mmCIF file of C-alpha atoms and ligand atoms in Angstrom:
data_model
loop_
_atom_site.group_PDB
_atom_site.id
_atom_site.type_symbol
_atom_site.label_atom_id
_atom_site.label_comp_id
_atom_site.label_asym_id
_atom_site.label_seq_id
_atom_site.Cartn_x
_atom_site.Cartn_y
_atom_site.Cartn_z
ATOM 1 C CA UNK A 1 -28.697 17.387 19.609
ATOM 2 C CA UNK A 2 -27.114 14.453 17.754
ATOM 3 C CA UNK A 3 -23.436 13.649 17.272
ATOM 4 C CA UNK A 4 -21.923 13.947 13.806
ATOM 5 C CA UNK A 5 -21.873 10.125 13.604
ATOM 6 C CA UNK A 6 -25.569 9.897 14.468
ATOM 7 C CA UNK A 7 -26.401 12.674 12.011
ATOM 8 C CA UNK A 8 -24.492 10.806 9.260
ATOM 9 C CA UNK A 9 -26.391 7.565 9.992
ATOM 10 C CA UNK A 10 -29.728 9.396 9.963
ATOM 11 C CA UNK A 11 -28.901 11.047 6.630
ATOM 12 C CA UNK A 12 -27.547 7.870 5.005
ATOM 13 C CA UNK A 13 -30.627 5.924 6.140
ATOM 14 C CA UNK A 14 -32.606 8.235 3.792
ATOM 15 C CA UNK A 15 -30.427 7.405 0.793
ATOM 16 C CA UNK A 16 -32.267 6.364 -2.358
ATOM 17 C CA UNK A 17 -31.284 6.099 -5.992
ATOM 18 C CA UNK A 18 -31.975 9.074 -8.242
ATOM 19 C CA UNK A 19 -32.225 6.658 -11.171
ATOM 20 C CA UNK A 20 -29.833 6.140 -14.051
ATOM 21 C CA UNK A 21 -29.380 7.549 -17.512
ATOM 22 C CA UNK A 22 -27.488 6.644 -20.642
ATOM 23 C CA UNK A 23 -24.783 9.100 -21.734
ATOM 24 C CA UNK A 24 -22.254 9.130 -24.543
ATOM 25 C CA UNK A 25 -18.761 8.269 -23.420
ATOM 26 C CA UNK A 26 -17.685 11.919 -23.553
ATOM 27 C CA UNK A 27 -20.374 12.735 -21.020
ATOM 28 C CA UNK A 28 -19.294 10.064 -18.547
ATOM 29 C CA UNK A 29 -16.164 11.769 -17.170
ATOM 30 C CA UNK A 30 -16.524 12.127 -13.402
ATOM 31 C CA UNK A 31 -19.980 10.564 -13.345
ATOM 32 C CA UNK A 32 -20.771 7.399 -11.419
ATOM 33 C CA UNK A 33 -20.832 4.302 -13.596
ATOM 34 C CA UNK A 34 -24.029 2.405 -12.851
ATOM 35 C CA UNK A 35 -23.705 -0.765 -14.913
ATOM 36 C CA UNK A 36 -21.436 -3.773 -14.458
ATOM 37 C CA UNK A 37 -18.741 -4.225 -17.083
ATOM 38 C CA UNK A 38 -17.639 -7.536 -18.523
ATOM 39 C CA UNK A 39 -14.795 -8.279 -20.870
ATOM 40 C CA UNK A 40 -16.253 -8.338 -24.405
ATOM 41 C CA UNK A 41 -13.371 -10.562 -25.546
ATOM 42 C CA UNK A 42 -10.146 -11.990 -24.184
ATOM 43 C CA UNK A 43 -7.554 -9.450 -22.998
ATOM 44 C CA UNK A 44 -5.061 -9.361 -24.515
ATOM 45 C CA UNK A 45 -7.293 -10.267 -27.455
ATOM 46 C CA UNK A 46 -4.352 -11.893 -29.291
ATOM 47 C CA UNK A 47 -0.833 -12.968 -28.320
ATOM 48 C CA UNK A 48 0.851 -9.578 -28.281
ATOM 49 C CA UNK A 49 4.522 -8.779 -28.828
ATOM 50 C CA UNK A 50 5.647 -6.700 -25.859
ATOM 51 C CA UNK A 51 8.972 -5.730 -27.487
ATOM 52 C CA UNK A 52 10.250 -4.814 -30.894
ATOM 53 C CA UNK A 53 12.153 -7.875 -32.090
ATOM 54 C CA UNK A 54 11.939 -11.178 -33.911
ATOM 55 C CA UNK A 55 9.252 -13.803 -33.512
ATOM 56 C CA UNK A 56 10.304 -17.381 -34.092
ATOM 57 C CA UNK A 57 9.937 -21.011 -33.000
ATOM 58 C CA UNK A 58 11.567 -21.748 -29.675
ATOM 59 C CA UNK A 59 12.154 -25.295 -30.998
ATOM 60 C CA UNK A 60 14.539 -23.873 -33.665
ATOM 61 C CA UNK A 61 16.809 -22.498 -30.932
ATOM 62 C CA UNK A 62 16.652 -25.829 -29.107
ATOM 63 C CA UNK A 63 17.833 -27.441 -32.339
ATOM 64 C CA UNK A 64 20.819 -25.098 -32.425
ATOM 65 C CA UNK A 65 19.703 -22.805 -35.234
ATOM 66 C CA UNK A 66 21.142 -19.316 -34.763
ATOM 67 C CA UNK A 67 20.626 -17.613 -38.131
ATOM 68 C CA UNK A 68 17.149 -16.789 -39.341
ATOM 69 C CA UNK A 69 15.733 -15.443 -42.565
ATOM 70 C CA UNK A 70 13.253 -12.622 -42.038
ATOM 71 C CA UNK A 71 10.150 -13.882 -43.799
ATOM 72 C CA UNK A 72 7.848 -10.915 -43.079
ATOM 73 C CA UNK A 73 7.700 -7.675 -41.177
ATOM 74 C CA UNK A 74 4.714 -7.444 -38.812
ATOM 75 C CA UNK A 75 3.658 -3.997 -37.697
ATOM 76 C CA UNK A 76 1.048 -3.477 -34.986
ATOM 77 C CA UNK A 77 -2.334 -4.120 -36.552
ATOM 78 C CA UNK A 78 -1.024 -6.284 -39.380
ATOM 79 C CA UNK A 79 -1.446 -9.995 -39.973
ATOM 80 C CA UNK A 80 1.067 -12.356 -41.648
ATOM 81 C CA UNK A 81 0.529 -13.333 -45.257
ATOM 82 C CA UNK A 82 2.327 -16.672 -45.021
ATOM 83 C CA UNK A 83 3.839 -18.972 -42.442
ATOM 84 C CA UNK A 84 7.401 -19.420 -41.279
ATOM 85 C CA UNK A 85 9.394 -22.596 -41.605
ATOM 86 C CA UNK A 86 12.411 -23.772 -39.701
ATOM 87 C CA UNK A 87 15.207 -21.179 -39.780
ATOM 88 C CA UNK A 88 12.761 -18.334 -40.489
ATOM 89 C CA UNK A 89 11.380 -15.557 -38.342
ATOM 90 C CA UNK A 90 9.072 -12.552 -38.411
ATOM 91 C CA UNK A 91 10.428 -9.144 -37.671
ATOM 92 C CA UNK A 92 7.792 -7.872 -35.277
ATOM 93 C CA UNK A 93 6.890 -4.577 -33.552
ATOM 94 C CA UNK A 94 5.500 -3.943 -30.069
ATOM 95 C CA UNK A 95 1.726 -4.348 -30.080
ATOM 96 C CA UNK A 96 1.635 -6.602 -33.124
ATOM 97 C CA UNK A 97 -0.059 -9.989 -32.960
ATOM 98 C CA UNK A 98 2.431 -12.838 -32.720
ATOM 99 C CA UNK A 99 1.371 -15.408 -35.341
ATOM 100 C CA UNK A 100 0.390 -18.922 -34.223
ATOM 101 C CA UNK A 101 3.562 -20.431 -35.664
ATOM 102 C CA UNK A 102 5.858 -18.403 -33.400
ATOM 103 C CA UNK A 103 6.154 -18.803 -29.630
ATOM 104 C CA UNK A 104 8.951 -16.445 -28.646
ATOM 105 C CA UNK A 105 10.050 -12.884 -29.343
ATOM 106 C CA UNK A 106 13.737 -12.059 -29.117
ATOM 107 C CA UNK A 107 14.441 -8.379 -28.496
ATOM 108 C CA UNK A 108 15.878 -6.427 -31.323
ATOM 109 C CA UNK A 109 18.804 -5.310 -29.199
ATOM 110 C CA UNK A 110 19.724 -8.932 -28.497
ATOM 111 C CA UNK A 111 20.508 -9.903 -32.091
ATOM 112 C CA UNK A 112 22.741 -8.919 -34.968
ATOM 113 C CA UNK A 113 20.692 -7.919 -37.952
ATOM 114 C CA UNK A 114 21.406 -7.661 -41.643
ATOM 115 C CA UNK A 115 19.101 -6.829 -44.435
ATOM 116 C CA UNK A 116 17.048 -10.011 -44.587
ATOM 117 C CA UNK A 117 18.670 -12.049 -41.866
ATOM 118 C CA UNK A 118 19.330 -11.937 -38.197
ATOM 119 C CA UNK A 119 21.600 -13.903 -35.934
ATOM 120 C CA UNK A 120 21.140 -14.728 -32.291
ATOM 121 C CA UNK A 121 23.758 -15.818 -29.793
ATOM 122 C CA UNK A 122 26.403 -13.332 -30.859
ATOM 123 C CA UNK A 123 25.401 -10.759 -28.261
ATOM 124 C CA UNK A 124 24.644 -11.135 -24.633
ATOM 125 C CA UNK A 125 20.867 -11.682 -24.470
ATOM 126 C CA UNK A 126 18.004 -12.552 -22.139
ATOM 127 C CA UNK A 127 17.789 -16.311 -21.623
ATOM 128 C CA UNK A 128 15.328 -17.790 -24.101
ATOM 129 C CA UNK A 129 12.190 -19.536 -23.026
ATOM 130 C CA UNK A 130 8.849 -20.122 -24.708
ATOM 131 C CA UNK A 131 6.572 -17.049 -24.717
ATOM 132 C CA UNK A 132 9.347 -14.678 -23.741
ATOM 133 C CA UNK A 133 8.183 -11.116 -24.618
ATOM 134 C CA UNK A 134 4.692 -12.283 -25.533
ATOM 135 C CA UNK A 135 1.619 -11.241 -23.543
ATOM 136 C CA UNK A 136 -0.584 -14.281 -24.024
ATOM 137 C CA UNK A 137 -4.177 -14.088 -25.185
ATOM 138 C CA UNK A 138 -6.517 -13.886 -22.213
ATOM 139 C CA UNK A 139 -3.771 -13.698 -19.597
ATOM 140 C CA UNK A 140 -5.365 -10.565 -18.056
ATOM 141 C CA UNK A 141 -9.024 -11.322 -18.601
ATOM 142 C CA UNK A 142 -11.188 -13.938 -20.309
ATOM 143 C CA UNK A 143 -14.174 -12.944 -22.463
ATOM 144 C CA UNK A 144 -17.150 -12.578 -20.120
ATOM 145 C CA UNK A 145 -15.093 -11.924 -16.963
ATOM 146 C CA UNK A 146 -16.516 -9.271 -14.662
ATOM 147 C CA UNK A 147 -14.228 -6.220 -14.802
ATOM 148 C CA UNK A 148 -16.273 -3.654 -12.854
ATOM 149 C CA UNK A 149 -18.796 -5.068 -10.425
ATOM 150 C CA UNK A 150 -19.960 -2.037 -8.485
ATOM 151 C CA UNK A 151 -20.602 1.644 -9.072
ATOM 152 C CA UNK A 152 -17.462 3.719 -9.412
ATOM 153 C CA UNK A 153 -16.454 7.196 -10.426
ATOM 154 C CA UNK A 154 -15.454 7.450 -14.110
ATOM 155 C CA UNK A 155 -11.852 8.573 -13.558
ATOM 156 C CA UNK A 156 -9.302 8.587 -16.397
ATOM 157 C CA UNK A 157 -8.412 4.886 -15.919
ATOM 158 C CA UNK A 158 -12.094 3.877 -15.983
ATOM 159 C CA UNK A 159 -12.665 6.031 -19.093
ATOM 160 C CA UNK A 160 -9.792 4.261 -20.837
ATOM 161 C CA UNK A 161 -11.154 0.892 -19.787
ATOM 162 C CA UNK A 162 -14.670 1.712 -21.038
ATOM 163 C CA UNK A 163 -13.213 2.705 -24.401
ATOM 164 C CA UNK A 164 -11.209 -0.539 -24.533
ATOM 165 C CA UNK A 165 -14.391 -2.515 -23.883
ATOM 166 C CA UNK A 166 -15.944 -0.811 -26.894
ATOM 167 C CA UNK A 167 -18.498 1.259 -24.995
ATOM 168 C CA UNK A 168 -19.631 4.356 -26.855
ATOM 169 C CA UNK A 169 -22.478 4.973 -24.425
ATOM 170 C CA UNK A 170 -22.680 4.003 -20.771
ATOM 171 C CA UNK A 171 -25.262 3.977 -18.009
ATOM 172 C CA UNK A 172 -24.426 6.366 -15.186
ATOM 173 C CA UNK A 173 -26.189 7.340 -11.986
ATOM 174 C CA UNK A 174 -28.453 10.294 -12.475
ATOM 175 C CA UNK A 175 -27.496 13.318 -10.440
ATOM 176 C CA UNK A 176 -29.999 14.654 -7.914
ATOM 177 C CA UNK A 177 -32.023 17.746 -8.778
ATOM 178 C CA UNK A 178 -30.619 20.224 -6.288
ATOM 179 C CA UNK A 179 -31.960 23.615 -5.236
ATOM 180 C CA UNK A 180 -30.019 26.193 -3.225
ATOM 181 C CA UNK A 181 -31.635 28.986 -1.244
ATOM 182 C CA UNK A 182 -29.274 31.372 0.517
ATOM 183 C CA UNK A 183 -30.797 33.655 3.131
ATOM 184 C CA UNK A 184 -29.858 36.818 4.978
ATOM 185 C CA UNK A 185 -30.688 40.527 4.829
ATOM 186 C CA UNK A 186 -26.974 41.341 4.945
ATOM 187 C CA UNK A 187 -26.017 39.151 2.009
ATOM 188 C CA UNK A 188 -25.432 40.707 -1.427
ATOM 189 C CA UNK A 189 -24.371 39.265 -4.809
ATOM 190 C CA UNK A 190 -20.730 39.889 -5.763
ATOM 191 C CA UNK A 191 -20.611 42.819 -8.168
ATOM 192 C CA UNK A 192 -23.597 44.601 -6.630
ATOM 193 C CA UNK A 193 -23.289 47.693 -4.447
ATOM 194 C CA UNK A 194 -23.132 46.944 -0.745
ATOM 195 C CA UNK A 195 -23.415 49.033 2.378
ATOM 196 C CA UNK A 196 -20.677 48.996 5.034
ATOM 197 C CA UNK A 197 -22.699 46.490 7.089
ATOM 198 C CA UNK A 198 -23.361 44.039 4.303
ATOM 199 C CA UNK A 199 -21.266 41.130 3.033
ATOM 200 C CA UNK A 200 -21.120 39.212 -0.223
ATOM 201 C CA UNK A 201 -22.820 35.924 -0.924
ATOM 202 C CA UNK A 202 -19.973 33.473 -0.838
ATOM 203 C CA UNK A 203 -22.033 30.430 0.098
ATOM 204 C CA UNK A 204 -23.703 30.337 -3.309
ATOM 205 C CA UNK A 205 -20.375 30.196 -5.142
ATOM 206 C CA UNK A 206 -18.733 27.889 -2.675
ATOM 207 C CA UNK A 207 -21.555 25.355 -2.721
ATOM 208 C CA UNK A 208 -21.879 25.598 -6.501
ATOM 209 C CA UNK A 209 -18.147 24.849 -6.671
ATOM 210 C CA UNK A 210 -18.537 21.914 -4.300
ATOM 211 C CA UNK A 211 -21.330 20.533 -6.469
ATOM 212 C CA UNK A 212 -19.444 21.064 -9.695
ATOM 213 C CA UNK A 213 -16.510 19.132 -8.274
ATOM 214 C CA UNK A 214 -18.998 16.284 -7.849
ATOM 215 C CA UNK A 215 -20.029 16.761 -11.490
ATOM 216 C CA UNK A 216 -23.402 18.021 -10.299
ATOM 217 C CA UNK A 217 -25.238 21.238 -10.923
ATOM 218 C CA UNK A 218 -28.032 23.306 -9.473
ATOM 219 C CA UNK A 219 -31.556 22.955 -10.815
ATOM 220 C CA UNK A 220 -32.515 26.262 -9.225
ATOM 221 C CA UNK A 221 -31.332 28.851 -6.778
ATOM 222 C CA UNK A 222 -32.537 31.981 -5.027
ATOM 223 C CA UNK A 223 -31.607 34.413 -2.335
ATOM 224 C CA UNK A 224 -34.165 35.619 0.204
ATOM 225 C CA UNK A 225 -34.045 38.058 3.091
ATOM 226 C CA UNK A 226 -34.722 37.085 6.686
ATOM 227 C CA UNK A 227 -38.468 37.231 6.205
ATOM 228 C CA UNK A 228 -40.718 34.249 7.000
ATOM 229 C CA UNK A 229 -43.330 35.193 4.338
ATOM 230 C CA UNK A 230 -40.705 35.457 1.629
ATOM 231 C CA UNK A 231 -39.132 32.210 2.776
ATOM 232 C CA UNK A 232 -42.417 30.370 2.692
ATOM 233 C CA UNK A 233 -43.152 31.693 -0.792
ATOM 234 C CA UNK A 234 -39.712 30.647 -1.993
ATOM 235 C CA UNK A 235 -40.111 27.065 -0.775
ATOM 236 C CA UNK A 236 -43.245 26.750 -2.906
ATOM 237 C CA UNK A 237 -41.181 27.686 -5.962
ATOM 238 C CA UNK A 238 -38.959 24.644 -5.535
ATOM 239 C CA UNK A 239 -41.325 21.695 -5.888
ATOM 240 C CA UNK A 240 -39.461 19.015 -7.878
ATOM 241 C CA UNK A 241 -36.179 18.539 -6.046
ATOM 242 C CA UNK A 242 -34.258 15.632 -4.648
ATOM 243 C CA UNK A 243 -32.172 17.890 -2.394
ATOM 244 C CA UNK A 244 -32.776 21.390 -1.117
ATOM 245 C CA UNK A 245 -29.821 23.159 0.476
ATOM 246 C CA UNK A 246 -30.469 26.312 2.466
ATOM 247 C CA UNK A 247 -27.925 28.497 4.182
ATOM 248 C CA UNK A 248 -28.355 30.928 7.059
ATOM 249 C CA UNK A 249 -31.075 31.545 9.576
ATOM 250 C CA UNK A 250 -30.990 28.211 11.415
ATOM 251 C CA UNK A 251 -29.570 29.364 14.733
ATOM 252 C CA UNK A 252 -31.287 30.989 17.712
ATOM 253 C CA UNK A 253 -31.198 34.614 16.535
ATOM 254 C CA UNK A 254 -34.235 36.851 16.168
ATOM 255 C CA UNK A 255 -33.939 36.585 12.367
ATOM 256 C CA UNK A 256 -33.455 32.809 12.270
ATOM 257 C CA UNK A 257 -36.770 31.686 10.818
ATOM 258 C CA UNK A 258 -35.682 28.804 8.618
ATOM 259 C CA UNK A 259 -36.459 25.783 10.882
ATOM 260 C CA UNK A 260 -39.918 27.080 11.801
ATOM 261 C CA UNK A 261 -40.817 27.918 8.218
ATOM 262 C CA UNK A 262 -39.615 24.524 7.035
ATOM 263 C CA UNK A 263 -41.636 22.720 9.655
ATOM 264 C CA UNK A 264 -44.704 24.829 8.913
ATOM 265 C CA UNK A 265 -44.451 23.939 5.270
ATOM 266 C CA UNK A 266 -44.536 20.247 6.136
ATOM 267 C CA UNK A 267 -40.861 19.327 6.077
ATOM 268 C CA UNK A 268 -40.382 16.546 8.622
ATOM 269 C CA UNK A 269 -37.436 17.248 10.898
ATOM 270 C CA UNK A 270 -34.798 14.528 11.129
ATOM 271 C CA UNK A 271 -32.559 16.475 13.475
ATOM 272 C CA UNK A 272 -31.690 20.005 14.499
ATOM 273 C CA UNK A 273 -28.164 20.751 15.792
ATOM 274 C CA UNK A 274 -25.141 18.530 15.565
ATOM 275 C CA UNK A 275 -22.599 18.315 18.387
ATOM 276 C CA UNK A 276 -19.799 19.446 16.114
ATOM 277 C CA UNK A 277 -17.819 22.541 15.309
ATOM 278 C CA UNK A 278 -18.258 24.113 12.863
ATOM 279 C CA UNK A 279 -21.775 23.333 11.702
ATOM 280 C CA UNK A 280 -23.539 22.989 15.024
ATOM 281 C CA UNK A 281 -26.887 24.675 14.151
ATOM 282 C CA UNK A 282 -27.516 22.456 11.094
ATOM 283 C CA UNK A 283 -31.149 21.448 10.554
ATOM 284 C CA UNK A 284 -32.112 18.489 8.396
ATOM 285 C CA UNK A 285 -35.433 17.113 7.266
ATOM 286 C CA UNK A 286 -37.506 15.449 4.532
ATOM 287 C CA UNK A 287 -40.108 17.356 2.542
ATOM 288 C CA UNK A 288 -43.601 15.937 1.900
ATOM 289 C CA UNK A 289 -42.447 15.257 -1.695
ATOM 290 C CA UNK A 290 -39.452 13.288 -0.403
ATOM 291 C CA UNK A 291 -36.688 15.846 -0.921
ATOM 292 C CA UNK A 292 -33.863 15.926 1.600
ATOM 293 C CA UNK A 293 -33.573 19.406 3.086
ATOM 294 C CA UNK A 294 -30.244 20.467 4.503
ATOM 295 C CA UNK A 295 -30.501 23.852 6.212
ATOM 296 C CA UNK A 296 -26.959 24.885 7.031
ATOM 297 C CA UNK A 297 -25.682 27.699 9.200
ATOM 298 C CA UNK A 298 -24.782 30.779 7.132
ATOM 299 C CA UNK A 299 -21.177 30.660 8.093
ATOM 300 C CA UNK A 300 -19.320 29.716 4.916
ATOM 301 C CA UNK A 301 -16.865 27.408 6.642
ATOM 302 C CA UNK A 302 -19.769 25.619 8.362
ATOM 303 C CA UNK A 303 -21.390 25.151 4.953
ATOM 304 C CA UNK A 304 -18.198 23.723 3.509
ATOM 305 C CA UNK A 305 -17.754 21.232 6.323
ATOM 306 C CA UNK A 306 -21.417 20.248 6.267
ATOM 307 C CA UNK A 307 -21.291 19.758 2.537
ATOM 308 C CA UNK A 308 -18.168 17.583 2.688
ATOM 309 C CA UNK A 309 -19.198 15.564 5.738
ATOM 310 C CA UNK A 310 -22.956 15.203 5.283
ATOM 311 C CA UNK A 311 -24.295 16.205 1.883
ATOM 312 C CA UNK A 312 -21.562 14.712 -0.333
ATOM 313 C CA UNK A 313 -21.678 11.356 1.518
ATOM 314 C CA UNK A 314 -25.456 11.341 1.131
ATOM 315 C CA UNK A 315 -25.208 11.933 -2.631
ATOM 316 C CA UNK A 316 -22.427 9.353 -2.966
ATOM 317 C CA UNK A 317 -24.405 6.655 -1.200
ATOM 318 C CA UNK A 318 -27.530 7.519 -3.238
ATOM 319 C CA UNK A 319 -25.426 6.981 -6.357
ATOM 320 C CA UNK A 320 -24.170 3.648 -5.141
ATOM 321 C CA UNK A 321 -20.692 4.733 -4.006
ATOM 322 C CA UNK A 322 -19.146 3.778 -0.680
ATOM 323 C CA UNK A 323 -19.738 5.861 2.408
ATOM 324 C CA UNK A 324 -16.778 7.974 3.545
ATOM 325 C CA UNK A 325 -14.077 6.200 5.485
ATOM 326 C CA UNK A 326 -11.705 8.243 7.582
ATOM 327 C CA UNK A 327 -7.943 7.680 7.325
ATOM 328 C CA UNK A 328 -5.423 8.646 9.995
ATOM 329 C CA UNK A 329 -2.100 10.487 9.852
ATOM 330 C CA UNK A 330 0.078 12.428 12.297
ATOM 331 C CA UNK A 331 -0.538 16.108 12.761
ATOM 332 C CA UNK A 332 2.397 18.337 11.925
ATOM 333 C CA UNK A 333 1.860 20.744 14.804
ATOM 334 C CA UNK A 334 -0.258 20.615 17.939
ATOM 335 C CA UNK A 335 -3.791 21.968 18.304
ATOM 336 C CA UNK A 336 -5.715 23.336 21.264
ATOM 337 C CA UNK A 337 -9.200 21.950 21.953
ATOM 338 C CA UNK A 338 -11.658 24.836 21.833
ATOM 339 C CA UNK A 339 -14.946 23.216 22.810
ATOM 340 C CA UNK A 340 -16.341 19.963 24.221
ATOM 341 C CA UNK A 341 -17.690 19.063 20.722
ATOM 342 C CA UNK A 342 -16.232 17.077 17.827
ATOM 343 C CA UNK A 343 -14.161 19.710 16.014
ATOM 344 C CA UNK A 344 -13.351 19.490 12.321
ATOM 345 C CA UNK A 345 -10.495 21.587 11.108
ATOM 346 C CA UNK A 346 -8.949 22.125 7.676
ATOM 347 C CA UNK A 347 -5.667 20.371 6.938
ATOM 348 C CA UNK A 348 -3.439 19.724 4.028
ATOM 349 C CA UNK A 349 -2.304 16.167 3.594
ATOM 350 C CA UNK A 350 1.190 16.380 2.171
ATOM 351 C CA UNK A 351 4.773 15.213 2.334
ATOM 352 C CA UNK A 352 6.574 11.893 2.394
ATOM 353 C CA UNK A 353 6.021 10.434 4.890
ATOM 354 C CA UNK A 354 2.614 12.113 4.705
ATOM 355 C CA UNK A 355 1.487 14.413 7.517
ATOM 356 C CA UNK A 356 -1.414 16.759 8.133
ATOM 357 C CA UNK A 357 -0.622 20.449 8.212
ATOM 358 C CA UNK A 358 -3.288 22.772 9.634
ATOM 359 C CA UNK A 359 -4.472 25.423 7.210
ATOM 360 C CA UNK A 360 -5.153 29.002 8.231
ATOM 361 C CA UNK A 361 -8.458 29.495 9.950
ATOM 362 C CA UNK A 362 -9.035 31.882 12.819
ATOM 363 C CA UNK A 363 -12.617 31.144 13.652
ATOM 364 C CA UNK A 364 -15.379 29.535 11.644
ATOM 365 C CA UNK A 365 -16.142 33.022 10.298
ATOM 366 C CA UNK A 366 -12.678 33.352 8.764
ATOM 367 C CA UNK A 367 -13.189 34.074 5.056
ATOM 368 C CA UNK A 368 -10.049 32.112 4.136
ATOM 369 C CA UNK A 369 -12.087 28.912 4.642
ATOM 370 C CA UNK A 370 -8.995 26.866 5.330
ATOM 371 C CA UNK A 371 -7.539 27.887 1.967
ATOM 372 C CA UNK A 372 -5.656 25.073 0.205
ATOM 373 C CA UNK A 373 -6.939 22.411 2.557
ATOM 374 C CA UNK A 374 -7.541 19.001 0.960
ATOM 375 C CA UNK A 375 -9.055 17.314 3.986
ATOM 376 C CA UNK A 376 -10.880 17.927 7.260
ATOM 377 C CA UNK A 377 -9.306 16.413 10.350
ATOM 378 C CA UNK A 378 -11.224 15.494 13.486
ATOM 379 C CA UNK A 379 -10.346 16.707 16.955
ATOM 380 C CA UNK A 380 -12.704 14.399 18.842
ATOM 381 C CA UNK A 381 -15.106 15.381 21.613
ATOM 382 C CA UNK A 382 -13.803 14.303 24.955
ATOM 383 C CA UNK A 383 -10.139 14.563 24.003
ATOM 384 C CA UNK A 384 -7.700 17.195 25.250
ATOM 385 C CA UNK A 385 -5.231 19.243 23.221
ATOM 386 C CA UNK A 386 -3.484 17.461 20.394
ATOM 387 C CA UNK A 387 0.311 17.325 20.599
ATOM 388 C CA UNK A 388 2.700 17.603 17.675
ATOM 389 C CA UNK A 389 2.724 14.297 15.797
ATOM 390 C CA UNK A 390 -0.580 13.134 17.277
ATOM 391 C CA UNK A 391 -2.378 10.671 15.031
ATOM 392 C CA UNK A 392 -5.703 12.106 13.870
ATOM 393 C CA UNK A 393 -8.538 10.864 11.701
ATOM 394 C CA UNK A 394 -9.300 12.860 8.597
ATOM 395 C CA UNK A 395 -11.606 12.905 5.572
ATOM 396 C CA UNK A 396 -9.952 13.717 2.284
ATOM 397 C CA UNK A 397 -12.160 15.647 -0.115
ATOM 398 C CA UNK A 398 -10.048 15.695 -3.256
HETATM 399 P P1 AMP B 1 -26.613 32.887 10.159
HETATM 400 O O1 AMP B 1 -26.499 31.378 10.125
HETATM 401 O O2 AMP B 1 -27.694 33.399 9.296
HETATM 402 O O3 AMP B 1 -26.693 33.357 11.561
HETATM 403 O O4 AMP B 1 -25.264 33.447 9.559
HETATM 404 C C1 AMP B 1 -24.022 33.168 10.156
HETATM 405 C C2 AMP B 1 -22.953 34.042 9.572
HETATM 406 O O5 AMP B 1 -22.753 33.719 8.210
HETATM 407 C C3 AMP B 1 -23.278 35.521 9.592
HETATM 408 O O6 AMP B 1 -22.100 36.229 9.897
HETATM 409 C C4 AMP B 1 -23.736 35.798 8.183
HETATM 410 O O7 AMP B 1 -23.568 37.138 7.805
HETATM 411 C C5 AMP B 1 -22.891 34.870 7.370
HETATM 412 N N1 AMP B 1 -23.554 34.462 6.150
HETATM 413 C C6 AMP B 1 -24.840 34.076 6.014
HETATM 414 N N2 AMP B 1 -25.144 33.772 4.744
HETATM 415 C C7 AMP B 1 -24.006 33.978 4.029
HETATM 416 C C8 AMP B 1 -23.697 33.851 2.648
HETATM 417 N N3 AMP B 1 -24.597 33.420 1.769
HETATM 418 N N4 AMP B 1 -22.405 34.138 2.266
HETATM 419 C C9 AMP B 1 -21.526 34.555 3.190
HETATM 420 N N5 AMP B 1 -21.752 34.683 4.483
HETATM 421 C C10 AMP B 1 -23.014 34.428 4.939
HETATM 422 MG MG1 MG B 2 -28.656 35.231 9.268
#
């Protein structure tokens, strides 16, 4: 039996790229950007008015000029036709390029304006200085500067940035081809008739949801009964995968055939059993074709924890993202230690100052699955009960 930390190291040591692909910008949302980004030009690309107002020569103010003739009106996106002389100004809008012959923008609210003239100094105003209310060309970035240097998730800010840089297609990390085989004689599809001793297949939907949140999908899926022959046949139907996830049948019960069948079909075992709760019976290996095989206990909550703490980190690292780093916060209410193992329990990180509130979960078989949790907290092996306000490590999964 390995600890969770050992299991994570073993899994991450197997990480490999699934390759990259080019997608149109619309297809990049939530995917992992796999190419560095450089500024295609200076940013701002031109001296930009940051206020609606009047652009003029600072030197005119130094010379005591207070009244200015409005030579032109500059809207965002427009360029001046002429130039301004002494005692002249441009009326200018936020986002417009400040022409070369102006070096200061005075806010509209700081002047008196008439039809074709404006006067400064009659109202209380910001103190003047060169480049007031002008974002100077290149003050954020110079053309060629590295903006994104490592893989990152295309969140809304990244999407906006990619658009700014003029990208209409981008290179993203390819997602793994993932297969899911759920097992169990007692497990029935939702919507199908079930006997009083059967239950519905929640693992399929839960794991599909977990994958979709990662902007991934299943390449194939199947459900098989607790029958070694059927299991063996099913494995042969999933040849070209990067990851195979199986659920159920990995413990010590009479119907738990999965580890033996996997080993008989040539999957090399990396570990069996993790000293953690839930998720203890987890089996993990590598197929002869190089696919990672995660055989999880059937218990839905175990599957969820294993996915978040083992499978998602594996996929992230394969795609070039950072490995998970725990954070720590105080626990809202105390918790009893139930076993000598590392225990992960569902919490909701909330409040200001932030705290961790335990979410409802009776046992790892509780169908509520820690409803509304947004993180798993760790109650470490070797520690006693946790008191109210105890600082605990947790992994956020949203
Ligand atoms: P097992 O790991 O096969 O011993 O299953 C552990 C528990 O999880 C049992 O109570 C199973 O009935 C339940 N279980 C197994 N597979 C599923 C599934 N796909 N959906 C919901 N519960 C399941
Ligand atoms: Mg079973």
